[in-house]
Coordinates of C-alpha atoms in Angstrom, one line a residue:
I1 CA 0.0 0.0 0.0
R2 CA 2.8 2.4 0.9
N3 CA 4.2 2.2 -2.6
R4 CA 0.9 3.0 -4.2
I5 CA 0.0 6.1 -2.2
S6 CA 0.9 9.5 -3.8
E7 CA 3.6 11.6 -2.3
D8 CA 1.1 13.9 -0.6
G9 CA -0.8 10.9 0.8
K10 CA -4.1 11.9 -0.9
V11 CA -4.4 9.4 -3.7
L12 CA -4.2 5.6 -3.4
D13 CA -4.5 3.7 -6.7
L14 CA -4.8 -0.1 -6.4
S15 CA -6.5 -0.6 -9.7
D16 CA -6.1 -3.9 -11.5
R17 CA -4.1 -5.5 -8.7
R18 CA -6.2 -8.7 -8.5
L19 CA -7.5 -7.6 -5.1
G20 CA -10.4 -9.3 -3.3
D21 CA -12.2 -9.0 0.0
I22 CA -9.3 -10.0 2.1
E23 CA -7.2 -7.3 0.6
A24 CA -10.0 -4.8 1.0
K25 CA -10.0 -5.6 4.7
I26 CA -6.2 -5.0 4.8
I27 CA -6.7 -1.7 3.1
A28 CA -9.5 -0.7 5.5
E29 CA -7.3 -1.5 8.6
C30 CA -4.2 0.3 7.3
E31 CA -3.7 3.5 9.3
E32 CA -1.5 4.9 6.5
I33 CA -4.6 5.7 4.4
K34 CA -6.0 8.2 6.9
N35 CA -5.3 11.2 4.6
V36 CA -6.4 9.5 1.4
E37 CA -9.0 11.5 -0.5
Q38 CA -9.2 9.5 -3.7
L39 CA -9.3 5.7 -3.6
F40 CA -9.1 3.8 -6.9
L41 CA -10.0 0.1 -6.6
E42 CA -11.0 -0.5 -10.3
L43 CA -10.7 -3.8 -12.1
N44 CA -10.5 -6.0 -9.0
Y45 CA -12.5 -8.8 -7.4
I46 CA -14.1 -6.9 -4.5
T47 CA -17.6 -8.0 -3.5
A48 CA -20.1 -6.6 -1.0
E49 CA -18.0 -8.2 1.8
G50 CA -15.0 -6.1 0.8
V51 CA -17.2 -3.0 0.6
R52 CA -18.3 -3.7 4.2
H53 CA -14.7 -3.8 5.3
L54 CA -14.1 -0.4 3.6
A55 CA -17.3 1.1 5.1
N56 CA -16.2 0.0 8.6
S57 CA -12.8 1.5 8.3
P58 CA -11.9 4.3 10.8
H59 CA -9.3 5.6 8.4
M60 CA -11.4 6.7 5.4
Q61 CA -13.0 9.9 6.8
K62 CA -11.4 12.2 4.2
L63 CA -12.5 10.2 1.2
T64 CA -14.1 12.3 -1.6
L65 CA -13.7 9.9 -4.5
L66 CA -14.2 6.1 -4.4
S67 CA -13.8 4.1 -7.6
L68 CA -15.0 0.5 -7.5
D69 CA -15.5 0.3 -11.3
R70 CA -15.5 -3.3 -12.6
N71 CA -15.7 -5.2 -9.4
Q72 CA -18.5 -7.4 -8.1
I73 CA -20.3 -5.4 -5.5
K74 CA -23.9 -5.9 -6.7
D75 CA -26.9 -4.4 -5.0
E76 CA -25.7 -5.5 -1.6
G77 CA -22.5 -3.5 -2.0
A78 CA -24.3 -0.4 -3.2
K79 CA -26.6 -0.6 -0.2
I80 CA -23.6 -0.9 2.1
I81 CA -22.1 2.2 0.5
A82 CA -25.4 4.1 0.8
G83 CA -25.7 3.2 4.5
A84 CA -22.1 4.1 5.5
A85 CA -21.4 7.3 7.3
T86 CA -17.8 6.6 6.4
F87 CA -18.6 7.6 2.8
A88 CA -20.6 10.8 3.7
G89 CA -17.8 13.0 2.2
L90 CA -17.9 11.4 -1.2
T91 CA -18.4 13.8 -4.1
T92 CA -17.6 11.1 -6.7
L93 CA -18.7 7.5 -6.7
M94 CA -17.7 5.2 -9.5
I95 CA -19.5 1.8 -9.5
E96 CA -19.8 1.0 -13.2
H97 CA -20.0 -2.6 -14.3
N98 CA -20.8 -4.0 -10.9
H99 CA -24.1 -5.8 -11.4
V100 CA -25.9 -3.1 -9.5
G101 CA -29.6 -3.1 -10.2
D102 CA -32.5 -0.8 -9.2
E103 CA -32.4 -1.9 -5.6
G104 CA -28.8 -0.7 -5.1
I105 CA -29.3 2.6 -7.1
V106 CA -32.5 3.4 -5.2
A107 CA -30.6 2.9 -1.9
I108 CA -28.0 5.4 -3.0
A109 CA -30.7 7.8 -4.2
Q110 CA -32.4 7.7 -0.8
S111 CA -29.2 7.8 1.3
E112 CA -28.7 10.7 3.7
H113 CA -24.9 9.9 3.6
M114 CA -24.7 10.5 -0.2
Q115 CA -25.9 14.1 -0.2
N116 CA -22.5 15.5 -1.2
L117 CA -22.4 13.4 -4.4
V118 CA -21.8 15.4 -7.5
K119 CA -20.9 12.6 -9.9
L120 CA -22.2 9.0 -9.8
Y121 CA -21.0 6.7 -12.5
V122 CA -23.4 3.7 -12.9
E123 CA -22.9 2.7 -16.6
G124 CA -22.8 -0.9 -17.4
N125 CA -25.1 -2.0 -14.6
P126 CA -28.5 -3.6 -15.0
C127 CA -30.4 -0.8 -13.3
G128 CA -33.5 0.3 -15.1
E129 CA -36.0 3.0 -15.2
V130 CA -36.8 2.6 -11.5
G131 CA -33.3 3.3 -10.4
M132 CA -32.6 6.1 -12.8
N133 CA -35.9 7.8 -11.9
A134 CA -34.9 7.5 -8.2
L135 CA -31.7 9.3 -8.9
R136 CA -33.3 12.0 -11.0
D137 CA -36.0 12.6 -8.5
S138 CA -33.9 12.3 -5.3
E139 CA -34.1 15.1 -2.8
T140 CA -31.0 14.0 -1.0
L141 CA -28.9 14.1 -4.2
A142 CA -29.5 17.7 -4.9
N143 CA -25.9 18.4 -5.9
L144 CA -25.8 15.6 -8.5
E145 CA -24.5 16.8 -11.9
Y146 CA -23.7 13.4 -13.4
P147 CA -25.4 11.4 -14.7
V148 CA -27.3 13.9 -16.9
F149 CA -30.8 12.7 -17.3
E150 CA -33.0 12.9 -20.4
G151 CA -34.7 16.3 -20.5
E152 CA -32.0 17.9 -18.3
E153 CA -29.6 17.5 -21.2
E154 CA -32.0 19.3 -23.6
E155 CA -32.6 21.9 -21.0
A156 CA -28.9 22.6 -20.6
E157 CA -28.5 22.9 -24.4
E158 CA -31.4 25.3 -24.6
E159 CA -29.9 27.5 -21.8
A160 CA -26.5 27.5 -23.6
D161 CA -28.2 28.5 -26.9
E162 CA -30.1 31.3 -25.1
E163 CA -26.8 32.6 -23.4
L164 CA -25.1 32.5 -26.8
Q165 CA -27.9 34.5 -28.5
E166 CA -27.8 37.0 -25.6
Q167 CA -24.1 37.4 -25.9
E168 CA -24.3 37.9 -29.7
T169 CA -27.0 40.6 -29.2
L170 CA -24.9 42.4 -26.7
E171 CA -21.8 42.3 -29.0
T172 CA -23.9 43.7 -31.9
E173 CA -25.2 46.5 -29.8
D174 CA -21.7 47.4 -28.6
V175 CA -20.3 47.8 -32.1
E176 CA -20.5 51.4 -33.0
E177 CA -20.9 52.2 -36.6
E178 CA -18.0 54.2 -37.9
E179 CA -18.7 57.4 -39.6
P180 CA -17.6 57.5 -43.2
L181 CA -14.4 59.5 -43.8
D182 CA -14.6 62.5 -46.1
E183 CA -12.2 62.6 -49.0
D184 CA -9.6 64.7 -47.3
E185 CA -9.4 62.5 -44.2
E186 CA -9.1 59.4 -46.4
Y187 CA -6.3 61.0 -48.4
R188 CA -4.3 61.8 -45.2
K189 CA -4.4 58.2 -44.1

């Protein structure tokens, strides 16, 4: 673990290291991660049991980004994340390709601990309309900017178009028409 922590102690990248639940427990118990803000555990073999170890860690209080992309956490792991006060500081949660369905996504959408989330990556999971609607309509995820939901994307494009038109109008109004030069002034130039 020591060799994988950044010099400033804020980033720990253990992606694609063939880690499972036992290694997740070792990470969770390691005091050296107490200043880690970004934890990358992508492309491993971590299940809900490993997520439980991480969630119970006394050393992850500063975590703002957790990436569990391409593991095997399923709905149970997502529910553990949602219920963990340890993860209350997360602004980015990456759980793509983890077999998380509507049940896990709804748990995150309803979680009081997830209210700081700005980005939630859920691509490649079997969640359907129920889960996505729960995210879109969540009152606790008021800061969520990603994923962008259908309708919100169109609304953002319309706002951008309106701002561009407004700017073009202002630029047009600011341009003063130059008075034509008389023949003597043109000759002097």
